[in-house]
PDB file of C-alpha atoms in Angstrom:
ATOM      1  CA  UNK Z 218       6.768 -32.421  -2.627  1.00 49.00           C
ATOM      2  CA  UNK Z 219       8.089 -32.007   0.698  1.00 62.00           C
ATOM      3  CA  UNK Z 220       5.906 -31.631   3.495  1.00 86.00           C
ATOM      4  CA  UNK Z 221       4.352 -28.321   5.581  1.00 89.00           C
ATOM      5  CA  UNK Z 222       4.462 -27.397   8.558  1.00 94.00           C
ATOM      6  CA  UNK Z 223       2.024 -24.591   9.564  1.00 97.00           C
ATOM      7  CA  UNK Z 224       2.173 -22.030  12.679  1.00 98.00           C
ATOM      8  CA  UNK Z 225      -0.345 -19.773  13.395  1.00 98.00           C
ATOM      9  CA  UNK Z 226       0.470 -16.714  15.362  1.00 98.00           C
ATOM     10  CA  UNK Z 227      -2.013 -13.910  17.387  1.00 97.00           C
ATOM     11  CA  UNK Z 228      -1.115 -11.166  18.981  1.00 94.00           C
ATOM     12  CA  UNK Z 229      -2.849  -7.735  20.684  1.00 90.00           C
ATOM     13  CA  UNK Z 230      -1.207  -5.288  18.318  1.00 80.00           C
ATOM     14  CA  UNK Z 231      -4.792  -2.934  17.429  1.00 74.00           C
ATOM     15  CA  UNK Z 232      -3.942  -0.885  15.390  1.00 77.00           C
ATOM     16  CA  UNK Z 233      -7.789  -0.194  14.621  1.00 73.00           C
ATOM     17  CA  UNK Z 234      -9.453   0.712  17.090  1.00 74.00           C
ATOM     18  CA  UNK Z 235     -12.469  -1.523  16.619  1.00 74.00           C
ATOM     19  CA  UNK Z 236      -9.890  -3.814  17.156  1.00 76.00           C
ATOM     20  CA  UNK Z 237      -9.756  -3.012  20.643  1.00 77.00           C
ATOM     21  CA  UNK Z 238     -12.990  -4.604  21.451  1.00 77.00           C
ATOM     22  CA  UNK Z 239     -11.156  -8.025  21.212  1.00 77.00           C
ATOM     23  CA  UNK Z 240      -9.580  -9.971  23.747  1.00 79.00           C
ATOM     24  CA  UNK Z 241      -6.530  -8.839  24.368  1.00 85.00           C
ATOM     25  CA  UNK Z 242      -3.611 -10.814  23.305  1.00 85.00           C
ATOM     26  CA  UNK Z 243      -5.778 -11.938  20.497  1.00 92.00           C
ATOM     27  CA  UNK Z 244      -6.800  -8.898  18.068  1.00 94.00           C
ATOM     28  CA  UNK Z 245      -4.837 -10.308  15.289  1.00 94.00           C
ATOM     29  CA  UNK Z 246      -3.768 -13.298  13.505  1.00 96.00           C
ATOM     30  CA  UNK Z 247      -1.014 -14.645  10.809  1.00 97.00           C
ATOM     31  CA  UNK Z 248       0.315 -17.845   9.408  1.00 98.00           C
ATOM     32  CA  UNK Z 249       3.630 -18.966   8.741  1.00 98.00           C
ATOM     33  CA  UNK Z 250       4.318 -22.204   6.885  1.00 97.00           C
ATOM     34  CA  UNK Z 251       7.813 -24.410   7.192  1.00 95.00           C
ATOM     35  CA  UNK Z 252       8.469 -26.885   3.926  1.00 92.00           C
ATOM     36  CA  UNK Z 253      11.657 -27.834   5.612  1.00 90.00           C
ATOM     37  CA  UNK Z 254      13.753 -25.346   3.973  1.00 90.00           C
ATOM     38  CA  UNK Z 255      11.926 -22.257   3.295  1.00 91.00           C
ATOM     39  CA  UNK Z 256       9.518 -19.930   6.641  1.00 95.00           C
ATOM     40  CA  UNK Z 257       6.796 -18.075   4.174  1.00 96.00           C
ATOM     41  CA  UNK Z 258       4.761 -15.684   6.209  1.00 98.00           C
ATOM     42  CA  UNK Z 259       1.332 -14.855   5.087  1.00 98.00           C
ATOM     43  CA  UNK Z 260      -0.443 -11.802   7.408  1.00 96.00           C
ATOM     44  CA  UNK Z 261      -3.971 -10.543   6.182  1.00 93.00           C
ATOM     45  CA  UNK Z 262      -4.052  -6.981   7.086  1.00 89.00           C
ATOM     46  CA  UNK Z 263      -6.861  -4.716   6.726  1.00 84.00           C
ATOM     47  CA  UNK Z 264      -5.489  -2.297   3.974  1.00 88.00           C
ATOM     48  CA  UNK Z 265      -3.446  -5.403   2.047  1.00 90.00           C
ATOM     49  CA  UNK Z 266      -1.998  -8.812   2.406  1.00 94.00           C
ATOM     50  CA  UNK Z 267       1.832  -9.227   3.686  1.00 95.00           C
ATOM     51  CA  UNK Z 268       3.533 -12.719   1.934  1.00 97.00           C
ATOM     52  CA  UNK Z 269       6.855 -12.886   2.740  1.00 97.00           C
ATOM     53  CA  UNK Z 270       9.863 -15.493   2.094  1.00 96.00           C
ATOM     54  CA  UNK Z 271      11.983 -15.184   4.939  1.00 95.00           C
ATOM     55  CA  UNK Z 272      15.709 -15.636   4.196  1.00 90.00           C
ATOM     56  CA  UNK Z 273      16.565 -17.711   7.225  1.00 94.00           C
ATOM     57  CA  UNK Z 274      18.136 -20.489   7.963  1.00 92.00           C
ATOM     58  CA  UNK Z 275      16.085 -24.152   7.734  1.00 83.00           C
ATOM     59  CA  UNK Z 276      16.595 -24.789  11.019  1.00 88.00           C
ATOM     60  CA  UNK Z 277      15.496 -21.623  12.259  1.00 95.00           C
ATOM     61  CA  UNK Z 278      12.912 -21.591  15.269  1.00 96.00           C
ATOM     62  CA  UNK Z 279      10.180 -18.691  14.303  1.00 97.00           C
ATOM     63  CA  UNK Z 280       7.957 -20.043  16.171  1.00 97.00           C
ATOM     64  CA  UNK Z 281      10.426 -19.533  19.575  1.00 98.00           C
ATOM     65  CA  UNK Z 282      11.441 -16.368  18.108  1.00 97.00           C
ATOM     66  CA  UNK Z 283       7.971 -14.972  17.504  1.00 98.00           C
ATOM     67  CA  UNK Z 284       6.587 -16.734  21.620  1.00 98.00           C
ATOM     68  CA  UNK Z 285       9.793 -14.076  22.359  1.00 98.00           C
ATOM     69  CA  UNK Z 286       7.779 -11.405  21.334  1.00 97.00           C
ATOM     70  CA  UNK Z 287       5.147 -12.093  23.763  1.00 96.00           C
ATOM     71  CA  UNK Z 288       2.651 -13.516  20.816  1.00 97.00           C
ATOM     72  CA  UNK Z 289       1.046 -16.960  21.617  1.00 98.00           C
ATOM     73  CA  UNK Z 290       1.913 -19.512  18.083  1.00 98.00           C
ATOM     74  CA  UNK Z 291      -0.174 -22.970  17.847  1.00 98.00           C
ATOM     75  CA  UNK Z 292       1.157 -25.478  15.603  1.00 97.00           C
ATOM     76  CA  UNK Z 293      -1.972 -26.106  13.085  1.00 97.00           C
ATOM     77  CA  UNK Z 294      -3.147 -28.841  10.827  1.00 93.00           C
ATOM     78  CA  UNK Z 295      -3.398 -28.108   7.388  1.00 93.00           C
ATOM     79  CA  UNK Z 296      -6.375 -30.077   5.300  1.00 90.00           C
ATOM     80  CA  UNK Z 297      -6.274 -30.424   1.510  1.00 89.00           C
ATOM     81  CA  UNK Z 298      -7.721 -32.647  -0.942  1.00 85.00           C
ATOM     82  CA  UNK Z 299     -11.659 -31.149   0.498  1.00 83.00           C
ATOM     83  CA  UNK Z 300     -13.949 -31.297  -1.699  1.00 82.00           C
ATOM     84  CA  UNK Z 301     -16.144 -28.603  -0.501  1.00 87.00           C
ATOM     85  CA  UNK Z 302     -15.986 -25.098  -0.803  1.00 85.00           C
ATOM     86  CA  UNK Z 303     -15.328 -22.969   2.682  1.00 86.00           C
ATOM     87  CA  UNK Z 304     -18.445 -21.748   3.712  1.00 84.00           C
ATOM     88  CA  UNK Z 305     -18.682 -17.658   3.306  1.00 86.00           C
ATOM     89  CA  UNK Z 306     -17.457 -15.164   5.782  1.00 85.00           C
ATOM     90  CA  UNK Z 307     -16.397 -11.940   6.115  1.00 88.00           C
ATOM     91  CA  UNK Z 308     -12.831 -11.520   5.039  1.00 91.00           C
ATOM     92  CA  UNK Z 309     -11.196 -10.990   8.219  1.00 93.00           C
ATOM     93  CA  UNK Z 310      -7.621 -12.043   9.272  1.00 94.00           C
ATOM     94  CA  UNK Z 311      -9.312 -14.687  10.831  1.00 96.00           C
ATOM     95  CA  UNK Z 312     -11.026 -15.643   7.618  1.00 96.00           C
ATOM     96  CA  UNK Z 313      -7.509 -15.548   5.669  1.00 96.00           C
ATOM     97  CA  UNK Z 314      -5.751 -18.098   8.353  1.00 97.00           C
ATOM     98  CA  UNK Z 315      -8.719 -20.490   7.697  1.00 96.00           C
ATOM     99  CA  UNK Z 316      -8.838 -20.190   4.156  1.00 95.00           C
ATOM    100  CA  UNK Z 317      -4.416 -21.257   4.011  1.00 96.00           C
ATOM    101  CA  UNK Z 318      -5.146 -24.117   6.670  1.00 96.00           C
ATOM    102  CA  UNK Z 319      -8.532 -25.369   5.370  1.00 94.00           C
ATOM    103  CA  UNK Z 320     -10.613 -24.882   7.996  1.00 95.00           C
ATOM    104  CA  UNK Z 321     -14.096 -25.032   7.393  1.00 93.00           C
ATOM    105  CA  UNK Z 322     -15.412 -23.762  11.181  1.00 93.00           C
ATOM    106  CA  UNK Z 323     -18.425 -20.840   9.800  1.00 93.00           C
ATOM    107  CA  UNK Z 324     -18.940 -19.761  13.339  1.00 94.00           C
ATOM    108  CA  UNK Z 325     -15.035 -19.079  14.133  1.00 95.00           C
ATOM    109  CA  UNK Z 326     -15.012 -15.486  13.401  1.00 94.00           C
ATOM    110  CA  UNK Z 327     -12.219 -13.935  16.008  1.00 95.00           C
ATOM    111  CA  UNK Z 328      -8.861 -14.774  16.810  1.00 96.00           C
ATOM    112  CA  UNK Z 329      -9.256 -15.799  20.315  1.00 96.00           C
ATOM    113  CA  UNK Z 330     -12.172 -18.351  18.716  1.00 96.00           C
ATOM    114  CA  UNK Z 331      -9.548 -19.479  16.297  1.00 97.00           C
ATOM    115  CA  UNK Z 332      -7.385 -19.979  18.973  1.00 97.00           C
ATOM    116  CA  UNK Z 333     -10.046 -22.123  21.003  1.00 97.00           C
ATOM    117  CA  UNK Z 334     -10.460 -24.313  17.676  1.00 97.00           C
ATOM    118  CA  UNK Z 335      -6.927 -25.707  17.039  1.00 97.00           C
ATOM    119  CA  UNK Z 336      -6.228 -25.962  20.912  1.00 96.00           C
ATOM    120  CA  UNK Z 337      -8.920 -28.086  21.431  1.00 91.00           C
ATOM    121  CA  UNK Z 338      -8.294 -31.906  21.715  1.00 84.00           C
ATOM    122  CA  UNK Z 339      -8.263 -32.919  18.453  1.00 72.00           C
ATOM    123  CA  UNK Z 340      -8.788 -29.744  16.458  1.00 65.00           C
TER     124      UNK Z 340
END
């Protein structure tokens, strides 16, 4: 099973405008995950989930091409084998990134705390 690689991405698109009470540059986040061949896009969204299989080369650099676009993109560790369920939260985009990258953190509930999580040394 080949190994993956996971990005997550936040930008200040608000398209809510509750959404607007974030901090800017961080009202929204996705992941995308690399298995060395294949960029899958997953982007919670309030009305509906967006998974997409991007038809680009392996080599491609979304990450670089995404920073382009002004959005900030973290590399992120992904944990499986846990044991434990994820603690409950609201479902959130937030939420959804967490969920894919198995991070149990209850009290990360925005994307600038997100952010502040995997940045941190060792997170």
């Amino acid at each position: 099973m080949p190994s993956l690689t996971a990005w997550v991405v936040f930008c200040g698109q608000a398209e809510l405008w509750w959404l607007r009470l974030l901090r800017p540059g961080f009202r929204h986040c996705f992941v995308a995950l690399h298995d060395g061949r294949h960029w899958v896009v997953i982007d919670p969204l309030a009305p509906f989930t967006d998974v997409a299989v991007l038809d680009l080369p392996p080599a491609y650099d979304l990450p670089g091409w995404f920073r382009a676009l002004g959005m900030t993109v973290v590399r992120a560790r992904l944990r499986r084998g846990l044991a434990r369920p994820a603690p409950w939260g609201p479902f959130t985009c937030v939420e959804a990134v967490k969920r894919v990258l198995g991070l149990h953190a209850p009290f990360v509930l925005t994307p600038w705390q997100l952010h502040r999580r995997l940045t941190r040394p060792g997170g």
